[in-house]
Coordinates of C-alpha atoms and ligand atoms in Angstrom, one line a residue:
Chain A
M249 CA 15.1 -22.5 -31.0
L250 CA 13.4 -22.0 -34.3
L251 CA 11.3 -19.1 -34.7
S252 CA 9.0 -19.0 -37.9
C253 CA 5.7 -17.4 -39.1
S254 CA 3.9 -17.7 -42.0
S255 CA 1.8 -15.3 -43.9
L256 CA 1.4 -13.1 -40.8
S257 CA -1.0 -10.1 -41.5
V258 CA -1.9 -7.2 -38.9
T259 CA -4.5 -4.5 -39.3
Y260 CA -5.0 -1.8 -37.0
G261 CA -8.6 -0.7 -37.6
R262 CA -8.9 -0.7 -41.3
R263 CA -5.1 0.0 -42.0
K264 CA -3.0 -3.1 -43.1
A265 CA 0.4 -2.6 -41.3
L266 CA 1.8 -6.1 -42.3
N267 CA 0.6 -8.2 -45.1
A268 CA 1.7 -11.6 -45.6
F269 CA 4.9 -11.7 -43.8
D270 CA 6.8 -14.5 -43.9
L271 CA 10.0 -15.5 -41.7
S272 CA 11.9 -18.7 -40.8
L273 CA 15.0 -18.5 -38.4
R274 CA 17.5 -21.4 -37.4
K275 CA 18.8 -21.5 -34.1
G276 CA 21.6 -18.8 -33.5
E277 CA 20.4 -16.9 -36.4
I278 CA 20.9 -13.2 -36.5
R279 CA 18.2 -11.5 -38.7
A280 CA 17.7 -7.8 -39.2
L281 CA 14.4 -6.2 -40.1
V282 CA 15.1 -3.1 -42.0
G283 CA 12.8 -0.6 -43.9
P284 CA 11.5 3.1 -43.8
N285 CA 9.5 4.3 -40.7
G286 CA 6.1 3.2 -41.0
S287 CA 7.1 0.1 -42.7
G288 CA 5.7 -2.5 -40.2
K289 CA 9.2 -3.4 -38.3
S290 CA 7.8 -2.7 -34.8
T291 CA 4.4 -4.4 -35.9
A292 CA 6.4 -7.6 -37.0
L293 CA 8.4 -7.8 -34.0
Q294 CA 5.4 -7.3 -31.8
T295 CA 3.5 -9.9 -33.5
L296 CA 6.6 -12.4 -33.1
A297 CA 6.5 -11.6 -29.6
G298 CA 3.0 -12.5 -29.1
L299 CA 1.6 -8.8 -28.2
I300 CA -0.3 -8.3 -31.3
K301 CA -2.8 -11.1 -32.4
P302 CA -2.6 -11.3 -36.2
A303 CA -5.4 -11.2 -38.5
E304 CA -4.1 -14.0 -40.4
G305 CA -1.2 -16.4 -40.0
M306 CA 0.5 -17.6 -36.8
V307 CA 3.9 -17.7 -35.0
E308 CA 5.4 -20.8 -34.1
I309 CA 8.6 -21.7 -31.7
D310 CA 9.8 -25.1 -32.4
C311 CA 6.6 -25.8 -34.4
R312 CA 4.5 -24.7 -31.3
P313 CA 2.1 -21.9 -31.8
I314 CA 3.0 -19.3 -29.4
G315 CA -1.0 -19.0 -28.7
S316 CA -0.8 -22.2 -27.1
M317 CA 2.1 -21.2 -24.4
S318 CA 1.2 -19.3 -21.3
R319 CA 2.6 -15.7 -20.9
R320 CA 5.5 -17.2 -18.8
Q321 CA 6.5 -20.1 -20.9
L322 CA 6.6 -17.7 -23.8
A323 CA 8.8 -15.4 -21.8
R324 CA 11.4 -18.2 -21.1
H325 CA 11.5 -18.8 -24.6
L326 CA 11.5 -15.1 -26.1
A327 CA 12.6 -11.9 -24.5
F328 CA 11.3 -8.5 -26.2
L329 CA 12.6 -5.0 -26.1
P330 CA 10.0 -2.5 -27.3
Q331 CA 11.0 0.3 -29.2
Q332 CA 9.9 2.9 -26.9
P333 CA 9.1 1.2 -23.3
S334 CA 8.1 3.5 -20.2
A335 CA 8.7 2.4 -16.7
P336 CA 7.2 3.8 -13.7
D337 CA 9.5 6.8 -12.7
E338 CA 10.2 5.7 -9.3
M339 CA 11.8 2.5 -10.5
T340 CA 15.6 1.6 -10.4
V341 CA 17.9 0.3 -12.8
E342 CA 18.3 -3.0 -10.8
Q343 CA 14.3 -3.4 -10.0
L344 CA 13.9 -3.0 -13.7
V345 CA 16.5 -5.6 -14.8
R346 CA 15.0 -7.7 -12.2
Q347 CA 11.7 -7.9 -13.9
G348 CA 13.4 -9.8 -16.5
R349 CA 13.7 -12.7 -14.1
F350 CA 9.9 -13.1 -13.6
A351 CA 9.4 -15.7 -16.2
H352 CA 11.8 -17.8 -14.2
V353 CA 10.8 -17.2 -10.5
G354 CA 6.9 -16.4 -11.5
L355 CA 4.6 -15.1 -8.7
F356 CA 5.8 -16.9 -5.8
R357 CA 9.2 -18.5 -5.7
N358 CA 12.2 -16.2 -4.4
Y359 CA 15.1 -15.3 -6.1
G360 CA 17.8 -17.6 -5.8
I361 CA 21.6 -17.4 -6.9
E362 CA 21.0 -18.2 -10.6
D363 CA 18.7 -15.0 -10.6
E364 CA 20.9 -12.8 -8.9
E365 CA 23.8 -14.0 -11.2
A366 CA 21.8 -13.4 -14.3
I367 CA 20.9 -9.7 -13.1
R368 CA 24.3 -9.0 -12.5
W369 CA 25.5 -10.4 -15.9
A370 CA 22.9 -8.4 -17.6
L371 CA 24.0 -5.3 -15.8
E372 CA 27.6 -6.0 -16.4
S373 CA 27.3 -6.8 -20.1
T374 CA 25.2 -3.5 -20.7
G375 CA 27.8 -1.2 -19.0
L376 CA 25.3 -0.4 -16.3
A377 CA 27.0 -2.1 -13.2
G378 CA 27.6 1.0 -11.2
F379 CA 24.1 2.3 -12.1
D380 CA 21.9 -0.4 -10.5
N381 CA 20.6 2.1 -7.8
R382 CA 19.8 4.9 -10.1
S383 CA 16.4 5.7 -10.6
L384 CA 15.1 5.3 -14.4
S385 CA 14.2 9.1 -14.6
E386 CA 17.6 10.2 -13.7
L387 CA 19.1 8.4 -16.7
S388 CA 20.2 9.8 -20.0
G389 CA 18.2 8.2 -23.1
G390 CA 21.0 6.0 -23.9
E391 CA 21.5 5.0 -20.2
R392 CA 17.8 4.1 -20.0
Q393 CA 17.8 2.2 -23.5
R394 CA 20.8 0.3 -22.0
A395 CA 18.7 -0.5 -18.9
W396 CA 16.0 -1.8 -20.8
I397 CA 18.3 -4.1 -22.9
S398 CA 19.6 -5.7 -19.5
A399 CA 16.0 -6.6 -18.6
A400 CA 15.7 -8.1 -21.7
L401 CA 19.0 -10.1 -21.2
A402 CA 18.2 -10.7 -17.7
Q403 CA 15.3 -13.0 -19.1
E404 CA 18.0 -15.5 -20.5
A405 CA 15.8 -16.3 -23.2
Q406 CA 16.9 -18.3 -26.5
I407 CA 15.2 -15.8 -28.8
L408 CA 15.8 -11.9 -28.5
L409 CA 13.6 -9.5 -30.3
L410 CA 15.1 -6.1 -30.2
D411 CA 13.4 -3.3 -31.7
E412 CA 16.0 -0.7 -32.5
P413 CA 18.4 -1.6 -29.7
T414 CA 20.8 1.0 -30.7
S415 CA 18.8 3.9 -31.6
F416 CA 19.5 6.3 -28.6
L417 CA 23.3 4.9 -28.0
D418 CA 26.5 6.7 -28.9
I419 CA 28.9 4.8 -31.2
G420 CA 30.8 3.3 -28.9
Y421 CA 27.7 1.6 -27.2
Q422 CA 26.1 0.7 -30.2
I423 CA 29.2 -1.4 -31.5
E424 CA 29.3 -2.9 -27.8
I425 CA 25.4 -4.1 -28.1
L426 CA 25.9 -5.4 -31.2
D427 CA 29.1 -7.2 -30.2
L428 CA 27.0 -8.4 -27.3
V429 CA 24.4 -9.7 -29.4
Y430 CA 26.7 -11.3 -32.0
R431 CA 28.6 -13.1 -29.2
L432 CA 25.2 -14.3 -27.9
S433 CA 24.2 -15.8 -31.1
R434 CA 27.6 -17.6 -31.6
E435 CA 28.3 -18.6 -28.4
K436 CA 25.2 -19.5 -26.8
G437 CA 22.8 -20.0 -30.0
V438 CA 20.7 -17.3 -29.1
T439 CA 18.3 -16.6 -32.0
V440 CA 18.0 -12.7 -32.7
V441 CA 15.5 -10.8 -34.7
M442 CA 16.1 -6.7 -34.5
S443 CA 15.0 -4.1 -36.4
I444 CA 17.7 -1.4 -37.0
H445 CA 18.1 1.7 -39.1
D446 CA 21.7 1.7 -39.5
L447 CA 22.0 -0.2 -42.8
N448 CA 26.0 -0.9 -42.7
Q449 CA 25.4 -2.3 -39.2
A450 CA 22.5 -4.5 -40.2
M451 CA 24.6 -5.6 -43.2
S452 CA 27.6 -6.5 -41.1
I453 CA 25.9 -8.2 -38.1
S454 CA 23.1 -10.2 -39.7
D455 CA 23.0 -13.5 -41.4
H456 CA 19.9 -12.7 -43.1
I457 CA 18.1 -9.2 -43.7
S458 CA 14.5 -9.0 -44.4
L459 CA 13.8 -5.6 -45.9
L460 CA 10.0 -4.3 -45.5
E461 CA 8.1 -1.4 -47.5
R462 CA 4.6 -0.4 -46.5
G463 CA 3.9 -3.7 -44.5
E464 CA 5.4 -5.8 -47.4
L465 CA 8.0 -8.1 -47.3
I466 CA 10.1 -7.0 -50.4
F467 CA 13.5 -8.9 -49.6
D468 CA 14.5 -11.6 -47.6
G469 CA 18.1 -13.0 -48.2
E470 CA 21.7 -12.5 -47.5
P471 CA 23.3 -9.0 -47.0
K472 CA 25.2 -9.6 -50.2
Q473 CA 22.4 -10.3 -52.1
L474 CA 20.4 -7.2 -50.6
A475 CA 23.6 -5.2 -52.2
D476 CA 23.1 -6.7 -55.5
S477 CA 19.3 -6.0 -55.7
G478 CA 19.5 -2.4 -56.0
L479 CA 16.3 -2.0 -53.8
I480 CA 17.8 -0.1 -51.0
E481 CA 18.0 3.1 -53.2
K482 CA 14.6 2.7 -54.2
V483 CA 12.7 1.9 -51.0
F484 CA 14.6 4.7 -49.2
R485 CA 14.6 7.1 -51.9
V486 CA 18.2 7.8 -51.9
K487 CA 21.4 7.7 -54.2
G488 CA 24.5 5.7 -53.4
N489 CA 26.5 2.3 -53.9
F490 CA 27.7 -0.5 -52.3
V491 CA 31.4 -0.7 -52.1
Q492 CA 33.4 -3.8 -51.2
I493 CA 36.0 -2.6 -48.5
A494 CA 37.6 -5.9 -47.3
P495 CA 37.5 -8.8 -49.3
N496 CA 35.5 -10.8 -46.9
A497 CA 33.3 -8.4 -45.2
P498 CA 29.6 -7.4 -46.5
P499 CA 29.6 -4.6 -48.7
H500 CA 29.4 -1.1 -47.3
F501 CA 26.6 1.0 -48.6
D502 CA 27.9 4.7 -49.2
V503 CA 25.1 7.2 -49.5
E504 CA 25.4 10.3 -51.7
L505 CA 24.3 13.3 -49.6
A506 CA 22.5 14.8 -52.9
R507 CA 20.1 16.6 -50.8
R508 CA 22.7 18.9 -49.1
T509 CA 23.7 20.2 -52.6
A510 CA 20.0 21.0 -52.9
L511 CA 20.1 22.8 -49.6
T512 CA 23.1 24.9 -50.2
A513 CA 22.0 25.7 -53.7
Chain B
M91 CA 29.6 3.4 -6.7
T92 CA 28.3 6.6 -7.6
T93 CA 25.9 8.4 -5.2
T94 CA 22.4 9.7 -6.4
L95 CA 20.8 13.1 -6.2
D96 CA 17.2 12.4 -5.7
V97 CA 14.8 14.5 -4.1
R98 CA 13.2 11.4 -2.4
K99 CA 15.5 9.9 0.0
P100 CA 15.7 6.3 0.2
A101 CA 13.8 5.0 3.4
P102 CA 15.8 3.3 6.1
L103 CA 14.5 -0.1 7.1
W104 CA 13.8 1.1 10.7
F105 CA 10.8 3.2 8.9
L106 CA 8.3 -0.1 8.5
P107 CA 8.4 -1.1 12.7
A108 CA 8.4 2.6 13.2
T109 CA 5.3 3.3 11.2
F110 CA 3.9 0.1 13.2
L111 CA 5.0 1.4 16.1
F112 CA 3.1 4.8 15.6
A113 CA 0.0 3.0 14.4
L114 CA -0.1 1.5 17.8
L115 CA 0.6 4.8 19.6
S116 CA -2.4 6.4 17.8
L117 CA -4.5 3.5 18.9
S118 CA -3.9 4.2 22.4
L119 CA -4.4 7.8 21.9
A120 CA -7.7 7.2 20.4
L121 CA -8.3 5.1 23.6
F122 CA -7.5 7.7 26.1
L123 CA -9.0 10.6 24.6
G124 CA -12.6 11.2 24.3
V125 CA -15.8 13.3 25.1
A126 CA -16.6 11.2 27.8
D127 CA -14.1 11.6 30.5
V128 CA -12.3 9.0 31.6
A129 CA -9.3 8.7 33.9
P130 CA -6.3 7.4 32.5
S131 CA -6.2 4.7 35.3
D132 CA -9.6 3.7 35.0
I133 CA -8.9 2.8 31.3
I134 CA -5.8 0.9 32.5
A135 CA -7.8 -0.9 34.9
V136 CA -10.4 -1.7 32.4
L137 CA -7.7 -2.9 29.9
T138 CA -6.3 -5.2 32.7
G139 CA -9.9 -6.8 33.2
H140 CA -10.8 -4.2 36.1
G141 CA -12.3 -0.8 36.5
S142 CA -15.9 0.8 37.2
A143 CA -18.8 -0.7 35.4
E144 CA -19.2 2.8 33.8
A145 CA -15.6 3.1 32.6
R146 CA -15.8 -0.5 31.1
S147 CA -19.0 0.3 29.2
I148 CA -17.3 3.6 27.4
I149 CA -14.2 1.7 26.9
M150 CA -15.0 -1.6 25.8
E151 CA -18.4 -1.1 24.5
I152 CA -17.8 2.3 22.6
R153 CA -14.5 3.1 21.9
L154 CA -12.7 0.1 21.6
P155 CA -15.1 -1.4 18.9
R156 CA -15.2 2.3 17.4
I157 CA -11.5 2.3 16.9
L158 CA -10.8 -1.4 15.6
T159 CA -13.8 -1.0 13.2
G160 CA -12.2 2.5 12.0
I161 CA -8.6 0.7 11.8
L162 CA -10.1 -2.2 9.8
A163 CA -11.7 0.1 7.3
G164 CA -8.8 2.3 7.1
V165 CA -6.8 -0.6 6.1
H166 CA -9.5 -1.5 3.5
F167 CA -9.5 2.1 2.1
A168 CA -5.8 2.6 1.8
V169 CA -5.2 -0.8 0.3
A170 CA -7.8 -0.6 -2.1
G171 CA -6.4 2.7 -3.3
L172 CA -3.0 1.5 -3.6
L173 CA -4.2 -1.5 -5.8
L174 CA -6.4 0.8 -8.0
Q175 CA -3.4 3.3 -8.6
T176 CA -1.0 0.6 -9.5
I177 CA -3.4 -1.1 -12.0
T178 CA -4.7 2.0 -13.7
R179 CA -1.6 3.6 -13.6
N180 CA -2.8 6.9 -12.5
P181 CA -2.0 8.6 -9.1
L182 CA -5.5 9.9 -8.6
A183 CA -7.4 6.6 -8.9
D184 CA -9.3 5.9 -5.6
P185 CA -12.4 3.8 -4.8
S186 CA -14.3 6.9 -4.0
I187 CA -13.3 8.2 -7.1
M188 CA -13.8 5.9 -9.6
G189 CA -17.4 4.6 -8.4
V190 CA -16.3 1.5 -6.6
S191 CA -17.6 3.4 -3.3
Q192 CA -20.7 4.6 -5.1
G193 CA -21.8 1.1 -6.5
A194 CA -21.2 -0.1 -2.6
T195 CA -23.3 2.9 -1.7
L196 CA -26.2 2.1 -3.7
S197 CA -26.4 -1.8 -3.2
V198 CA -26.4 -0.6 0.8
T199 CA -28.8 1.8 0.1
I200 CA -31.2 -0.3 -1.9
F201 CA -30.7 -3.0 0.6
L202 CA -31.6 -1.1 3.5
V203 CA -34.7 0.4 1.7
F204 CA -36.0 -3.0 0.9
T205 CA -35.2 -4.8 4.8
V206 CA -35.7 -2.0 7.0
Y207 CA -38.4 -0.3 5.4
I208 CA -40.4 -3.0 4.3
E209 CA -40.5 -5.1 7.5
D210 CA -41.5 -1.8 9.4
P211 CA -42.6 0.9 7.5
G212 CA -43.8 2.8 10.4
S213 CA -40.9 2.9 12.7
N214 CA -38.5 6.1 13.3
T215 CA -35.9 3.8 15.1
L216 CA -32.8 2.5 13.0
A217 CA -32.2 -0.3 15.8
A218 CA -33.0 -2.9 13.0
I219 CA -30.2 -2.1 10.7
P220 CA -28.8 -5.9 9.6
V221 CA -25.3 -4.9 10.4
E222 CA -24.1 -8.3 9.8
W223 CA -25.2 -7.7 5.8
L224 CA -23.7 -4.5 5.1
P225 CA -20.1 -5.3 4.1
A226 CA -21.1 -8.0 2.0
V227 CA -23.9 -6.4 0.3
G228 CA -21.5 -3.2 -0.1
M229 CA -19.4 -5.5 -1.7
L230 CA -21.8 -6.7 -4.2
G231 CA -22.3 -3.1 -5.4
G232 CA -18.6 -2.5 -5.5
L233 CA -17.9 -5.5 -7.5
V234 CA -20.4 -4.5 -10.1
A235 CA -18.8 -1.0 -10.4
G236 CA -15.5 -2.7 -10.6
G237 CA -17.2 -5.0 -13.4
I238 CA -17.6 -1.5 -15.1
I239 CA -14.3 -0.4 -14.6
Y240 CA -12.9 -3.9 -16.1
L241 CA -15.0 -3.4 -19.2
L242 CA -14.1 0.2 -19.7
A243 CA -10.6 -0.9 -19.5
F244 CA -10.4 -3.9 -21.8
R245 CA -13.3 -3.8 -23.9
R246 CA -12.7 -0.3 -25.3
D247 CA -8.9 -0.5 -24.4
L248 CA -8.9 3.0 -22.8
G249 CA -6.0 4.4 -21.5
P250 CA -5.5 5.2 -17.9
L251 CA -6.7 8.9 -17.8
R252 CA -9.9 7.9 -19.4
I253 CA -10.6 4.8 -17.2
T254 CA -10.2 7.3 -14.3
L255 CA -12.7 9.8 -16.2
C256 CA -15.3 7.0 -17.1
G257 CA -15.0 5.7 -13.3
I258 CA -15.5 9.1 -12.2
A259 CA -19.0 9.4 -14.4
V260 CA -20.2 5.8 -13.4
G261 CA -19.7 6.8 -9.8
A262 CA -21.5 10.2 -10.2
V263 CA -24.4 8.2 -11.7
L264 CA -24.7 5.4 -9.0
H265 CA -24.3 8.1 -6.4
A266 CA -27.1 10.2 -7.8
L267 CA -29.3 7.1 -7.8
A268 CA -28.3 6.3 -4.4
I269 CA -29.5 9.5 -3.2
G270 CA -32.6 9.6 -5.3
L271 CA -33.6 6.4 -3.5
I272 CA -32.8 8.1 0.1
A273 CA -35.0 11.1 -0.9
G274 CA -37.6 9.1 -1.9
W275 CA -37.8 7.1 1.1
G276 CA -38.9 10.3 3.0
S277 CA -38.8 9.0 6.7
A278 CA -37.2 10.4 9.6
R279 CA -34.5 7.5 9.5
I280 CA -32.8 9.6 6.6
E281 CA -30.8 11.4 9.1
V282 CA -29.0 8.2 10.2
L283 CA -28.6 7.3 6.7
L284 CA -27.1 10.6 5.9
E285 CA -24.8 10.1 8.4
W286 CA -23.5 6.7 7.1
L287 CA -23.4 8.5 3.7
S288 CA -20.8 11.0 4.8
G289 CA -18.7 8.1 6.2
S290 CA -19.1 7.8 10.2
L291 CA -17.5 5.4 12.7
Y292 CA -20.7 6.9 15.1
A293 CA -21.9 4.0 17.4
R294 CA -20.0 1.4 15.6
S295 CA -20.2 -1.8 17.7
W296 CA -18.4 -5.0 17.9
E297 CA -20.8 -6.1 15.3
H298 CA -19.5 -4.0 12.6
A299 CA -15.7 -4.9 13.6
V300 CA -16.5 -8.6 13.7
F301 CA -18.3 -8.8 10.1
L302 CA -15.9 -7.0 8.5
L303 CA -13.0 -8.9 10.0
P304 CA -13.4 -11.8 7.7
F305 CA -13.1 -9.6 4.6
T306 CA -10.0 -8.0 6.0
I307 CA -8.4 -11.1 6.8
A308 CA -9.0 -12.5 3.3
G309 CA -7.9 -9.4 1.6
L310 CA -4.7 -9.1 3.6
A311 CA -4.0 -12.7 3.2
V312 CA -4.1 -12.5 -0.7
L313 CA -1.6 -9.4 -0.7
P314 CA 1.6 -11.4 -0.3
L315 CA 0.2 -13.5 -3.6
I316 CA 0.0 -10.7 -5.4
R317 CA 3.1 -8.8 -4.3
R318 CA 4.8 -9.8 -7.7
S319 CA 2.1 -8.9 -10.2
L320 CA 1.8 -5.6 -8.2
E321 CA 5.3 -4.8 -9.5
L322 CA 4.7 -5.8 -13.0
L323 CA 1.4 -4.1 -13.3
R324 CA 3.0 -0.7 -12.8
F325 CA 4.2 -1.2 -16.4
E326 CA 2.0 -0.9 -19.6
A327 CA 0.4 -3.9 -20.6
P328 CA 2.6 -4.9 -23.5
V329 CA 5.5 -4.7 -21.3
A330 CA 4.2 -6.5 -18.6
R331 CA 3.0 -9.2 -21.0
S332 CA 6.4 -9.4 -22.2
F333 CA 7.9 -10.1 -18.9
G334 CA 5.8 -13.1 -18.9
L335 CA 2.7 -11.7 -16.8
S336 CA -0.9 -12.9 -17.6
Y337 CA -1.8 -9.3 -17.6
R338 CA -5.6 -9.5 -17.8
R339 CA -5.9 -12.2 -15.3
Q340 CA -3.7 -10.3 -12.6
F341 CA -5.3 -7.0 -13.5
S342 CA -8.6 -8.7 -12.8
I343 CA -7.3 -10.5 -9.4
V344 CA -6.2 -7.1 -8.2
L345 CA -9.2 -4.9 -9.3
L346 CA -11.4 -7.9 -7.6
L347 CA -9.5 -7.3 -4.3
S348 CA -9.3 -3.6 -4.6
C349 CA -13.2 -3.6 -5.1
G350 CA -14.0 -5.9 -2.4
L351 CA -11.8 -4.1 0.1
A352 CA -13.0 -0.7 -0.7
S353 CA -17.1 -1.9 -0.8
S354 CA -17.0 -4.1 2.3
A355 CA -15.5 -1.0 4.1
V356 CA -18.1 1.1 2.6
G357 CA -21.0 -1.3 4.1
A358 CA -19.5 -0.8 7.5
V359 CA -18.5 2.7 8.0
G360 CA -20.0 4.2 4.7
P361 CA -17.9 5.9 2.0
V362 CA -14.8 7.4 3.7
V363 CA -13.5 9.6 1.0
F364 CA -9.6 10.3 0.4
V365 CA -8.1 7.9 2.4
G366 CA -7.6 5.3 -0.3
L367 CA -6.3 8.5 -2.3
V368 CA -3.7 10.0 0.1
V369 CA -2.5 7.1 1.9
P370 CA -0.9 5.5 -0.7
H371 CA 1.0 8.7 -1.7
L372 CA 2.3 8.9 1.7
A373 CA 3.4 5.2 1.7
R374 CA 5.0 5.8 -1.6
F375 CA 6.9 8.9 -0.4
L376 CA 8.2 7.4 3.0
A377 CA 9.3 4.0 1.0
G378 CA 11.1 6.0 -1.6
R379 CA 12.4 3.2 -4.1
H380 CA 12.1 0.4 -1.6
F381 CA 8.9 -0.5 -3.5
A382 CA 8.4 -3.5 -1.5
L383 CA 7.8 -1.1 1.6
V384 CA 5.0 0.5 0.1
L385 CA 2.5 -2.0 0.7
P386 CA 3.3 -2.6 4.4
L387 CA 3.5 1.1 5.0
T388 CA -0.1 1.5 3.3
V389 CA -1.6 -0.9 5.8
A390 CA -0.2 0.7 8.9
L391 CA -0.5 4.4 7.7
G392 CA -4.4 3.5 6.6
A393 CA -5.0 2.4 10.2
I394 CA -3.0 5.3 11.5
V395 CA -4.9 8.1 9.1
V396 CA -8.4 6.9 10.0
T397 CA -8.0 6.6 13.7
L398 CA -6.3 10.2 14.0
S399 CA -9.0 11.5 11.7
D400 CA -11.9 9.9 13.8
L401 CA -10.1 11.1 17.1
V402 CA -10.1 14.5 15.5
G403 CA -13.6 14.3 14.5
R404 CA -15.0 13.2 18.0
L405 CA -12.7 15.7 20.0
A406 CA -13.3 18.8 17.4
G407 CA -17.2 18.4 17.5
Q408 CA -17.5 17.4 21.3
A409 CA -21.2 16.4 21.6
D410 CA -22.0 16.8 18.0
E411 CA -19.2 14.9 16.6
I412 CA -18.0 15.4 12.9
P413 CA -18.3 12.2 10.8
I414 CA -15.1 10.9 9.9
G415 CA -15.8 11.1 6.0
V416 CA -16.0 14.9 6.5
V417 CA -12.7 15.0 8.5
T418 CA -10.9 13.2 5.9
A419 CA -12.3 15.1 3.1
I420 CA -11.3 18.5 4.6
C421 CA -7.8 17.1 5.5
G422 CA -7.2 15.1 2.5
V423 CA -7.4 17.7 0.3
P424 CA -4.4 19.8 1.3
V425 CA -2.4 16.9 1.7
L426 CA -3.1 15.9 -1.9
V427 CA -2.4 19.0 -3.4
A428 CA 1.0 19.4 -1.2
F429 CA 1.9 16.0 -2.5
L430 CA 0.6 17.0 -6.3
R431 CA 3.1 19.6 -6.1
K432 CA 6.0 17.6 -5.2
T433 CA 5.8 15.1 -7.7
P434 CA 7.0 16.8 -11.4
Ligands
LIG615 N1 -1.5 1.5 -32.3 C1 -1.2 1.5 -33.7 N2 -2.3 1.8 -34.3 C2 -2.7 2.1 -35.4 N3 -1.8 2.3 -36.5 C3 -0.4 2.0 -36.1 C4 -0.3 1.5 -34.7 N4 1.0 1.1 -34.5 C5 1.6 1.4 -35.8 N5 0.6 1.9 -36.6 C6 0.9 2.0 -38.1 O1 1.3 1.1 -38.8 C7 2.3 1.3 -39.6 C8 3.6 0.3 -39.1 O2 4.3 1.0 -38.2 P1 5.6 0.4 -37.3 O3 5.4 1.2 -35.9 O4 5.4 -1.1 -37.3 O5 6.8 1.0 -38.3 P2 8.1 1.0 -38.0 O6 8.5 0.1 -39.4 O7 8.7 0.1 -36.4 O8 8.5 2.4 -38.3 P3 9.5 3.0 -37.4 O9 11.0 2.9 -38.1 O10 9.3 4.4 -37.3 O11 9.8 2.6 -36.1 C9 2.5 3.0 -39.5 O12 1.8 2.9 -40.6 C10 1.6 3.1 -38.4 O13 1.1 4.4 -38.6
LIG616 MG1 9.4 0.9 -35.1

């Protein structure tokens, strides 16, 4: 599935949150969206998911504007993990993940074997196999995050939009989710766009990186080029440098904890 | 498998048949108990097609139609409350709180003023109330109020709490208009209208039940079709949309259904408050995490609550019975408070 958008602009009231945003992904590509807080990552993802109507520009899947699709059609192609979703308290993990099948069963059809299998697979892939009957209100933040990822996976869409999928997870699950995303893209050709704050994870998992600053797309290219551009230090106002650890791996950003010396002084 | 620590016990599946059995039980209780003394043997005789003329008239012409009208109305209010609570994501939503009942009240009042009064300004009897039109007329007003809620929800994009508050304001205005009309009407018939206004099953005949029934059947027939949207409408709009729900369309359908059910019942029995508020809570409490049970339990409990409340009103007041709306208001408040204390 090809996902693309051109000169996308989004305004909230009078504030421009996204300006002339371009993106073009080929099938199976992993794209990381990075940028400081409030730079427009979530806005971009929500617009790609068809949840925000852009003031200008449009989003296309396989050259079809998403505005011309029904919600369900769109949900069969594209699954979206919001940054901080909320669910009804009394809902269980299994019930949440089951909602991911709505795009397939619709309002009337009953759940079939393939639906149950997708649910099971989604639960297992996120390490939630024993949690299906727990209610969401009694989960830890990371467990809840995985339940939502699981719901998005159950949708079995060819495009995955993930807004900070790893933000509440311990390092073990962060890697597990990233591995899963990687496998989905390489084995099933799933196209992924995700916002992520850990630069090194972004560099190592993605094929391309988009860097946003105050709603402007200021970089779009391969991880290696981002390292060479010197933009990271400027945009995030930190000092550090990229070091090549392994010959074929993307460079590793080593940040100087300059602010710590200021604190102890 | 880990077991879970949950204050709400998961409901075993026998809950549902048990509740319907209980509904049947309360129906018979309401049939056998009443101000007029009829021996149980007489009642059974009547039910099997025999019995004295007097017993027949009490059971078949007074009690049974009254109970059945109450059951229908109870189901209407309860389901309407559940639907409204679901789409507004507010556990305090209720047709009698959010202006739907008041819209129905106003339209019924206007209708009565124009038909009864204009046709026969001198008369002091109310025999001429056009019963067959009441559910439909009530529905008209309820839908207008529902339209206002819709506009508030989407045009202004208000959150659940603010929608509810605006609904309350709209309801207060509509209610004041209705009261103003009634006060201006100034006739002896006002007394009967006031009784209707407090929600009453007094002197409900077969006509009331029969003209409400099509609305009940239509409403209940739609329920299986919206069961899955009801699940998704519990989420915030962006989440429901990204799962693939046409949020606005499904919201409108459910809102329409909720207003239609509540306001047609208001037309038949007047605004019975709190049933729509309390019954869904009761149903959710019993259903625990079995969401699929909530809807059928709401139907059964709506019938039970109204039947028993009316029975209490009939027996407690003896000759001057207490209108059911008063009973549900008095009983509903402590039940609601109890539930609110339980929920975190
Ligand atoms: N619903 C909204 N109404 C008004 N302004 C908003 C809204 N959502 C976001 N914004 C503003 O738009 C800008 C971009 O926000 P966005 O959520 O896209 O940032 P982000 O890059 O996802 O940040 P973070 O890393 O903190 O998640 C911010 O300035 C934010 O204040
Ligand atoms: Mg964000």
